[in-house]
Structure formats: C-alpha cells, structure tokens
Tab-separated table of C-alpha atoms in Angstrom:
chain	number	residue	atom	x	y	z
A	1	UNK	CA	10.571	-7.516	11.862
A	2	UNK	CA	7.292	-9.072	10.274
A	3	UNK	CA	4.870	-10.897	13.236
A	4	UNK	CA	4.746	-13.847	10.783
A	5	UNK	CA	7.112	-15.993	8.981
A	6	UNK	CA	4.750	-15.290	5.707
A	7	UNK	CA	2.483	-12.737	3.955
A	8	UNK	CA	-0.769	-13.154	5.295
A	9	UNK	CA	-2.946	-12.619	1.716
A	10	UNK	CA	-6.775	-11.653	3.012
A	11	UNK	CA	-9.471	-14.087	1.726
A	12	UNK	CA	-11.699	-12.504	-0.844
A	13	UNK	CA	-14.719	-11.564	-0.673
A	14	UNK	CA	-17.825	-13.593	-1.863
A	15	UNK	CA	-21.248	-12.228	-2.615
A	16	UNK	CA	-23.232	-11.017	0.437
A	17	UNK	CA	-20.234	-10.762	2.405
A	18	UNK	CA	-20.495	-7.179	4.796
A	19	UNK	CA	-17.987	-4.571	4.434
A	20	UNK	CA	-17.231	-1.638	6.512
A	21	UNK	CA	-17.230	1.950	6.232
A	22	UNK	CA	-15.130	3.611	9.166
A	23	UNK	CA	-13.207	7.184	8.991
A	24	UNK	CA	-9.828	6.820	11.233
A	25	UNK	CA	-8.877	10.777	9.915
A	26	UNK	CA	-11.264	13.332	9.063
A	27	UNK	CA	-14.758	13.616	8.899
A	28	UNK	CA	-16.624	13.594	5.801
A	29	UNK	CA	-20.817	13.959	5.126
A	30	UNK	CA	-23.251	11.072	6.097
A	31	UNK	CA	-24.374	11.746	2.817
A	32	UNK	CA	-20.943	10.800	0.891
A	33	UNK	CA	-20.985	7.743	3.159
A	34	UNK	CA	-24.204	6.951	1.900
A	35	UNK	CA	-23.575	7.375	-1.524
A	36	UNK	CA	-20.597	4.830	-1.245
A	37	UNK	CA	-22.678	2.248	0.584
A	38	UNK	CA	-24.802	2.445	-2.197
A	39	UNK	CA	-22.254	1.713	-4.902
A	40	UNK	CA	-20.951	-1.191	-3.009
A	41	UNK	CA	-24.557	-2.832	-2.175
A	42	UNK	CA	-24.522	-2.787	-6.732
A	43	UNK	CA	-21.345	-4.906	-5.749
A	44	UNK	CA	-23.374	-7.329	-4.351
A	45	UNK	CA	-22.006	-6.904	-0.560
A	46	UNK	CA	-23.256	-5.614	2.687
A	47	UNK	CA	-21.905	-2.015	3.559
A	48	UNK	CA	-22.207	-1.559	7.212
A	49	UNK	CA	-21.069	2.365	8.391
A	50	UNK	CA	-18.642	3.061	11.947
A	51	UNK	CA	-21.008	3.953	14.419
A	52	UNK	CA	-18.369	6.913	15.135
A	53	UNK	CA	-18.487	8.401	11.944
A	54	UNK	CA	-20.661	11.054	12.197
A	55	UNK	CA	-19.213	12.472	15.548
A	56	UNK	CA	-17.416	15.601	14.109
A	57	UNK	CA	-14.575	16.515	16.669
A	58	UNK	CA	-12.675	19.823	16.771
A	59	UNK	CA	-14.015	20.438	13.955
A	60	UNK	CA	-12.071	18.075	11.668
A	61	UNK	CA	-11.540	14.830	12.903
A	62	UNK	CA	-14.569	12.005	12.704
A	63	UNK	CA	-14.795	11.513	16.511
A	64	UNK	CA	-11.810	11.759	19.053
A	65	UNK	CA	-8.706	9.752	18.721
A	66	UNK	CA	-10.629	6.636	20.703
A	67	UNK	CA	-14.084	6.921	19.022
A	68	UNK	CA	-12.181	6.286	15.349
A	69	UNK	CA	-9.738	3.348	16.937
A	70	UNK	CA	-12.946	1.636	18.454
A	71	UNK	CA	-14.724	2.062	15.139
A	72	UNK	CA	-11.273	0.297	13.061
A	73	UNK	CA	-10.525	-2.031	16.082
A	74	UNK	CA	-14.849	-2.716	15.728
A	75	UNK	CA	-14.837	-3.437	11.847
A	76	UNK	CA	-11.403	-5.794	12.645
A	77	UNK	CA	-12.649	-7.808	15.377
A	78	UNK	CA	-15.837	-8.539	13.710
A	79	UNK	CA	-15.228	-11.365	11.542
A	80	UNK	CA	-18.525	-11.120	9.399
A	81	UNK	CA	-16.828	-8.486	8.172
A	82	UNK	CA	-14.555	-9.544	5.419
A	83	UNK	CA	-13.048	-6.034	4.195
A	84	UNK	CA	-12.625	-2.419	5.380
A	85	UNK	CA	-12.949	1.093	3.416
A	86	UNK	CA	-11.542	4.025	5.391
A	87	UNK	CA	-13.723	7.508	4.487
A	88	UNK	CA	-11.064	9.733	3.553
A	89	UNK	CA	-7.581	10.759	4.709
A	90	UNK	CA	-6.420	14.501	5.619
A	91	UNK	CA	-4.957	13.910	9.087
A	92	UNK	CA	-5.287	11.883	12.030
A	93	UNK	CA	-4.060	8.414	11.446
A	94	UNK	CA	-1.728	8.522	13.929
A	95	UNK	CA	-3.298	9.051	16.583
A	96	UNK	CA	-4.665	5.131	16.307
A	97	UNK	CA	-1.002	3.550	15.472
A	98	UNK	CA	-0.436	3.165	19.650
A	99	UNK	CA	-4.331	2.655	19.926
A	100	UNK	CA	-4.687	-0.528	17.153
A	101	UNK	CA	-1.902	-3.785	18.303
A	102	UNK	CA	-0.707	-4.543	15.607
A	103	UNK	CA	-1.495	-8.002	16.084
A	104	UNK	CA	-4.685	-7.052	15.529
A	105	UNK	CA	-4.233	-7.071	11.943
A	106	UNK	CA	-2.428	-10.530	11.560
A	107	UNK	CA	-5.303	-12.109	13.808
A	108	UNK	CA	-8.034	-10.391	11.422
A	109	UNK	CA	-6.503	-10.202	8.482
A	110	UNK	CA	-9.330	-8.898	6.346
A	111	UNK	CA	-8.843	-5.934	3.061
A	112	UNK	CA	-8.135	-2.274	4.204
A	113	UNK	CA	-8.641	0.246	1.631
A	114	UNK	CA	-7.526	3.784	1.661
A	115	UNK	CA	-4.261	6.587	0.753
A	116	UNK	CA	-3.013	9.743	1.635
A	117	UNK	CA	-3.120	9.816	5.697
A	118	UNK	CA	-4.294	6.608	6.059
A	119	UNK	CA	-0.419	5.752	4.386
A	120	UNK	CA	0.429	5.094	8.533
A	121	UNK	CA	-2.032	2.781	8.482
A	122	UNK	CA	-1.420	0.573	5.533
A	123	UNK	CA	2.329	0.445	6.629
A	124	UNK	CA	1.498	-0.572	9.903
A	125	UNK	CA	-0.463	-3.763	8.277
A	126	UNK	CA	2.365	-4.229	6.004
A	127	UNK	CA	4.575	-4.377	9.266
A	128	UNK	CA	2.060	-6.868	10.441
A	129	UNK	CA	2.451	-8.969	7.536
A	130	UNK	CA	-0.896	-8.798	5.838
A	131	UNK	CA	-1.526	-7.297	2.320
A	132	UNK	CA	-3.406	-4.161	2.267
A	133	UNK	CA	-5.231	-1.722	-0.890
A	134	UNK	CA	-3.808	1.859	-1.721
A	135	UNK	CA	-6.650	2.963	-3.532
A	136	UNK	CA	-10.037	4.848	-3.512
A	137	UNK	CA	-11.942	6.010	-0.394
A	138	UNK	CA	-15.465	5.905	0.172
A	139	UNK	CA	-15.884	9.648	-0.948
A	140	UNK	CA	-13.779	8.906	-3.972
A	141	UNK	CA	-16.090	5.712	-4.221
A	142	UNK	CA	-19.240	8.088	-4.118
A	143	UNK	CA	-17.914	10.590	-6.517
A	144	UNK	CA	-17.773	7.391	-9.208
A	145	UNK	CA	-14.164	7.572	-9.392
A	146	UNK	CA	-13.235	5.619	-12.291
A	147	UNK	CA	-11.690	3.277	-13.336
A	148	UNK	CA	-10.147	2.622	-9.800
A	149	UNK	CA	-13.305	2.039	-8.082
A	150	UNK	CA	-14.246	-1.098	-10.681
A	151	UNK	CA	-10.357	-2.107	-9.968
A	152	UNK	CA	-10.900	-2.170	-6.091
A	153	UNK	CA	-14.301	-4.424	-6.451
A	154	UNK	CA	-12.043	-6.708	-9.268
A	155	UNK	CA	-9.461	-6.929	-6.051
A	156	UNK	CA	-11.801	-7.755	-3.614
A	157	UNK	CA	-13.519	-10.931	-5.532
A	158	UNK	CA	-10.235	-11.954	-6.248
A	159	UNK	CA	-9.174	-10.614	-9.883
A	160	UNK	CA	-5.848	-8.701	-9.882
A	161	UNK	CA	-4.298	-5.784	-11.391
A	162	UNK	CA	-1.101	-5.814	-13.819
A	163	UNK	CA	-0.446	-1.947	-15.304
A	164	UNK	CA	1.109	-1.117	-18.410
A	165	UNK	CA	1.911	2.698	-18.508
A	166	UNK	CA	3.675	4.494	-20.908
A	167	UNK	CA	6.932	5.207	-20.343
A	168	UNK	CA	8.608	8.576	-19.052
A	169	UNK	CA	11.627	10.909	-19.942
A	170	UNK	CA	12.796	10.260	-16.368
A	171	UNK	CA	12.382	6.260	-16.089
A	172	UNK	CA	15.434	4.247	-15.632
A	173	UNK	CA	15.076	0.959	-17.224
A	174	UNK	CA	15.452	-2.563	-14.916
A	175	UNK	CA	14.026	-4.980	-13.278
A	176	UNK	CA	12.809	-5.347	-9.669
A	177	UNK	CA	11.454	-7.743	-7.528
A	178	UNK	CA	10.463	-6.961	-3.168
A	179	UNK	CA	7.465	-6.071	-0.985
A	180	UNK	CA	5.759	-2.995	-2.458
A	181	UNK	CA	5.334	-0.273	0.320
A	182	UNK	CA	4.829	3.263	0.169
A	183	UNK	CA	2.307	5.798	-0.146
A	184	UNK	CA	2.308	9.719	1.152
A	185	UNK	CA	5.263	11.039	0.899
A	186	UNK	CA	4.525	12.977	3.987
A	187	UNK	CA	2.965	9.935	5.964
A	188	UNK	CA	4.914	7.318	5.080
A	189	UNK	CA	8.487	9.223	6.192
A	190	UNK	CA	6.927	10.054	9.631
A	191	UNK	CA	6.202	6.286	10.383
A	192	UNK	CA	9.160	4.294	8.206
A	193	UNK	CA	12.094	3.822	10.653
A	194	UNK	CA	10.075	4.208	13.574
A	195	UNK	CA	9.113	1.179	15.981
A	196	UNK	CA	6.628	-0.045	13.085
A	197	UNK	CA	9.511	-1.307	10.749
A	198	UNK	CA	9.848	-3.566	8.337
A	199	UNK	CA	12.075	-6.163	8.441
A	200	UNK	CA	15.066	-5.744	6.799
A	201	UNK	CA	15.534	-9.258	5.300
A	202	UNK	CA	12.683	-8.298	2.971
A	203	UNK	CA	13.577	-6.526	-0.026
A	204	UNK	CA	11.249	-3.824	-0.858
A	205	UNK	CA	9.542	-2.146	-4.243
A	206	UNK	CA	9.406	1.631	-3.211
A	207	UNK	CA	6.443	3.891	-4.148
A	208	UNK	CA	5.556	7.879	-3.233
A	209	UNK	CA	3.416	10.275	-4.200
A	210	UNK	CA	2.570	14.435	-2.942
A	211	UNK	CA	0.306	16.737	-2.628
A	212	UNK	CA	0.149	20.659	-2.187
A	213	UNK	CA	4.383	20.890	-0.700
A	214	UNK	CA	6.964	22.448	-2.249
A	215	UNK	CA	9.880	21.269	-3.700
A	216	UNK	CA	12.497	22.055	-1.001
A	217	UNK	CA	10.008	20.314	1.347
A	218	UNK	CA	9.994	16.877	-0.988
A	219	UNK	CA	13.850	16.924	-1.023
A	220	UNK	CA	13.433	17.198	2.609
A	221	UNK	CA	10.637	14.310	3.042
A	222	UNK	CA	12.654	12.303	0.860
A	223	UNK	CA	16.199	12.754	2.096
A	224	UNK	CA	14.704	11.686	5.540
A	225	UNK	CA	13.340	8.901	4.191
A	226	UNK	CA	16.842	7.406	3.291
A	227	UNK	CA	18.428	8.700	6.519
A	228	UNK	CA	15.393	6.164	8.485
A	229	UNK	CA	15.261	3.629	6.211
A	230	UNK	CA	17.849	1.008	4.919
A	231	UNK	CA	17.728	2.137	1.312
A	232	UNK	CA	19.519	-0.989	0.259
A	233	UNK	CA	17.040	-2.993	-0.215
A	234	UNK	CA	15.055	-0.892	-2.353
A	235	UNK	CA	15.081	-2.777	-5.375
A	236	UNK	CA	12.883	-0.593	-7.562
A	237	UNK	CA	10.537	2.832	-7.005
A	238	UNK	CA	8.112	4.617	-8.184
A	239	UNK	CA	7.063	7.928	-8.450
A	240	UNK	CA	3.305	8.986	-8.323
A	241	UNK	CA	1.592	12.194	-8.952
A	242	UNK	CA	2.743	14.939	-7.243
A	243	UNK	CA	0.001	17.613	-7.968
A	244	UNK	CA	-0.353	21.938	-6.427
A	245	UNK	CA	3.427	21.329	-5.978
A	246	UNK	CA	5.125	24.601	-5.318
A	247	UNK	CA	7.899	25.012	-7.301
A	248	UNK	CA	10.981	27.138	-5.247
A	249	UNK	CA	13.502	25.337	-6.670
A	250	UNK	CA	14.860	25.208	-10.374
A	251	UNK	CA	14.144	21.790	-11.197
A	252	UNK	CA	12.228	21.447	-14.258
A	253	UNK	CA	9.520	18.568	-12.219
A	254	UNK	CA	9.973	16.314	-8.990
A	255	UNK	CA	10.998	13.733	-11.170
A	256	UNK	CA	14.262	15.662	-12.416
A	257	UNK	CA	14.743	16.337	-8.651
A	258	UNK	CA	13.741	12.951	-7.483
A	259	UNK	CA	15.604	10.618	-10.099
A	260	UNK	CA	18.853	13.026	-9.872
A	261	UNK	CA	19.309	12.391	-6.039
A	262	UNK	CA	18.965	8.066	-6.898
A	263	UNK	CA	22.116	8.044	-9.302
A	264	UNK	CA	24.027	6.252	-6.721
A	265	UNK	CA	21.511	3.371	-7.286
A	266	UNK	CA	21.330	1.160	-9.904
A	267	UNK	CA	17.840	0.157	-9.666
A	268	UNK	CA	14.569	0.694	-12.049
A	269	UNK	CA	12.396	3.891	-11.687
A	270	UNK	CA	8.990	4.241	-12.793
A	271	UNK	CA	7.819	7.987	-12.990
A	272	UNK	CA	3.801	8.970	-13.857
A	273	UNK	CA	2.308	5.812	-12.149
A	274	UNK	CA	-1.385	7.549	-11.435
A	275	UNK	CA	-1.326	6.914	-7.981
A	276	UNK	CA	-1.535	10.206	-5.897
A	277	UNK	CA	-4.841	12.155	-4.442
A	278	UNK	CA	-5.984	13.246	-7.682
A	279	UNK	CA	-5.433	9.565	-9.422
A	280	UNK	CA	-5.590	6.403	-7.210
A	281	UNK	CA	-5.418	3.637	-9.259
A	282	UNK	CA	-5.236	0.940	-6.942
A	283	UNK	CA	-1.764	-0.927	-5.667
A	284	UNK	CA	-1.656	-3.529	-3.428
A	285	UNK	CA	0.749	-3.108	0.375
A	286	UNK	CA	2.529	-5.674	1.402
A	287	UNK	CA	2.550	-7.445	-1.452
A	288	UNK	CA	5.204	-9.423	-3.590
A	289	UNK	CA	5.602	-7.308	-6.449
A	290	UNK	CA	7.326	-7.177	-10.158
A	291	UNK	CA	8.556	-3.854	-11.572
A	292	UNK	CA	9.188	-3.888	-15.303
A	293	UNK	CA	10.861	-0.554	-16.646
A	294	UNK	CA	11.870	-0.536	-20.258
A	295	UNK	CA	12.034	2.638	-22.540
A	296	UNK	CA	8.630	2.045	-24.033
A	297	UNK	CA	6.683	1.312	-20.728
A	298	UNK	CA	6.669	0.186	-17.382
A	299	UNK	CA	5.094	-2.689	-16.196
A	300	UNK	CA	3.301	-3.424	-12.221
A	301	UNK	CA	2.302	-7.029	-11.425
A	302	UNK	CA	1.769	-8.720	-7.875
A	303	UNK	CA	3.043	-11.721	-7.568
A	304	UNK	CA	-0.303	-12.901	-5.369
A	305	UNK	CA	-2.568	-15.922	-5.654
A	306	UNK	CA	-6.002	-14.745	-7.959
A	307	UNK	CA	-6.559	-13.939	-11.436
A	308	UNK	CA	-4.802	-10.906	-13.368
A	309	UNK	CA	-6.328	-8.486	-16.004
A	310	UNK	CA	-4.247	-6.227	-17.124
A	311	UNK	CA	-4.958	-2.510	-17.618
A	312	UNK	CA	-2.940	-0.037	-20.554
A	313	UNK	CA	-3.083	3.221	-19.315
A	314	UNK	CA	-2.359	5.252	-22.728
A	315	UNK	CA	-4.161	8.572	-22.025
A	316	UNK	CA	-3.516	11.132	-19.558
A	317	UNK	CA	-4.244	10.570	-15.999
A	318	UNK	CA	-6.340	13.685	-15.758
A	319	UNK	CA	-8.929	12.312	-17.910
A	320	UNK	CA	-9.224	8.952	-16.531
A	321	UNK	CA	-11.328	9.777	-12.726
A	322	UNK	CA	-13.673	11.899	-11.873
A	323	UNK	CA	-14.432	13.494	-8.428
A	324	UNK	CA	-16.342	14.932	-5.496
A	325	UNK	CA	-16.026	18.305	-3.630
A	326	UNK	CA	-16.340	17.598	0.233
C-alpha cells in the first residue's frame, strides 16, 4: 500500500533554487553533464553534479551499485536541493531499489526526472506516494531536446501539461480517471507486483512504451504484466512509442497486438502518445490523471494543483526532438 494517506505533490521550484545531476544507471560524459548544467543555470537554478558520476564501473555503470545510491540518497537528503535529474537510463536501477528506503522519498519529497531504466525508480516513488517526472534526462537535456525539455522547466516552476494528440486507428474511445503509472515496458513489469506495490484501492491510468524487443517478447512483457498486477483497476492506458521493434510476428504494429489482447476490457486506449526513448514528452508519476479518448483525439490532463497550458501535438513525433549520440 501507499506510506501516506495522500499524494505527496513536490513544492516547485523558485528561482535560484539548486538542482541535482546524479546517474543511478549508466555512465554518460562529464561533458554531456556539463552541457545540461548549463541549460538549466539559463533556467535560472543551481545545477549541482553527483560526486559519483564520473566513476565509470565495469565499464558501464556510473560507479558501483553504492557509489550511485549514495549519490540519489545525497541529492534526497539534502534539502537545498529542491529537484533531481537522473543522467540517463540503460541499466542499473535496480540495484538501488533495496539500497534507497523508500521512506526516503516521502520524507524528501522533492522532483525526480528521468525514463527508460530509471522506470524502477519512478515506480518506487509512486509506491511512496510522491509525484514524480517521466521525461528528459540530462543528456537528452544537453542534446536540446525539444519541446520536452521547455515542458520539464514549465513543470518544475509550477505550470502543467494537458496534451491533445491526434487520434489513432487503434484508440478505443472513453473516459478514465486513476493514478498514472507506467513507463518501460521492460522495467516497469520486473518491479510491478513485486514488494514495491501499489495499493490496490487506487485506481490506476496505465502507460508503456519499448525499445529495440521483438514482438513475441512485448506479448511476453505484457502478458506478465497482467499475471502481477490487478488489471482491474486499470481504468485507461496508453501506448507509447515502441521504436527498432523486431517484428516476428504477423501483426501489422504493437498496437494491433497490444489493443487485440485488451478486448476483454472496456476501458479507453490511447495509442501514439510520444513518450518512449526516441520522444519523451513529459508525464507526470503518481499523479491523479484524466484520459480523454474520442475518435478525433485524445486528451492527458493531471488533475494537480498549478497552472495548465496545453500542448496540440499535430505533426509527427519524429520531427518534434532532436538528439545526442553518447
């Protein structure tokens, strides 16, 4: 179950306020770090960088399995920091989920920011009862990734997202209302049924999103996913990018696939949302959400205290970012 009766909604951030920089997975350059310290000092904060980061281990991770949980458990404990930006994903998340209490994160409560391996984390803050940021990473951040890097900083001073995509041949039209969770496909089904749980009085809004499996191994990933979790209360889902997807079975997408294997439920669907590793327009964890699905379009909004803008996304996702190599 939660560790609070309530939602534990971060304060946001003012001018000045420090915000860290710490890499829980893999390591990336100095220089990429550097670059995205940069962009947020033209926020007007105060980008401080792990002391661990630069500690290359095995030649992948950033540090061993203690040096990234002191860096996290560092950038929680200290409250002049107000919000944290993990470096990148790839692997090694969870390794800390034993190594970070999660009490931690309802005693701290302060804005994590990150996707793709660093799903375990955000769940395990969602478990916590604190609202957490799928979105951009710090190398993303240096690579100018737009517009979900200008959407982050709108988060963090307190001005929220609502997104109004187009709609898809594979949406199912409804309404929803529940805690949105999600992430990695491939993350979030190792953690969700495990000891970090949520609890199962709260319905939930459902989003995933893949990266470089195959088909038969999404069908897998996902049938798991309803075998650990109590798919009952998922109210409403939706379905990222799933990009370098290896196609061994004859389904014409992952939607087809996907949408076929909910027609027991009779909830909304949202296919195309640009959420994934090659679009991360930012959502907010373990927050109340709205889904919207009509034929025309499909509508996001969190039902959180702050002001809303709302974004149209009416081009294709692959034009909308742009990126870094590592």
């Amino acid at each position: 179950m939660y560790l609070g009766k309530k939602i534990i909604q971060p304060p946001y951030l003012n001018a000045g306020d420090k915000i860290a920089l710490v890499s829980p997975a893999y390591w990336v350059p100095q220089e990429a770090l550097q670059q995205a310290a940069e962009t947020i000092r033209g926020w007007g904060l105060q980008p401080v960088i792990g002391p661990n980061t630069n500690n290359l281990n095995v030649n992948a991770y950033a540090g061993t399995a203690d040096e990234r949980a002191a860096d996290l458990l560092w950038a929680l404990e200290d409250d002049s920091i107000k919000a944290v930006i993990c470096s990148r994903g790839g692997y090694g998340s969870i390794h800390l989920l034993n190594r970070i209490p999660v009490e931690c994160y309802k005693q701290h409560p302060k804005w994590l920011i990150g996707h793709g391996d660093i799903t375990m984390l955000l769940y395990a803050i969602a478990y916590a009862g604190v609202t957490c940021i799928h979105g951009p990473m710090a190398f993303q951040i240096a690579g100018g990734q737009e517009p979900a890097t200008s959407i982050i900083r709108n988060i963090l001073f307190g001005t929220l997202p609502q997104y109004k995509i187009p709609g898809h041949p594979y949406n199912r039209c409804g309404h929803a209302e529940g805690i949105l969770v999600g992430g990695n496909l491939s993350s979030y089904s190792t953690v969700a049924g495990t000891k970090i749980h949520l609890a199962s009085k709260h319905d939930v809004i459902l989003f995933i999103e893949e990266v470089e499996e195959s088909l038969h191994a999404i069908d897998r990933l996902f049938y798991m996913l309803r075998l650990q979790y109590d798919f009952e209360r998922v109210k409403g889902v939706i379905f990222g990018s799933f990009s370098s997807i290896k196609y061994d079975l004859q389904y014409g997408s992952v939607e087809q696939m996907l949408v076929a294997h909910l027609h027991d439920y009779e909830i909304p669907v949202c296919c195309g949302f640009p959420v994934g590793s090659n679009s991360c327009i930012p959502l907010i964890e373990g927050a109340p959400c709205s889904l919207d699905v009509t034929t025309e379009h499909a509508t996001v909004t969190f039902n959180m205290k702050g002001e809303v803008e709302t974004y149209e996304m009416d081009i294709e996702t692959s034009n909308l970012f742009k990126s870094i190599e590592l």
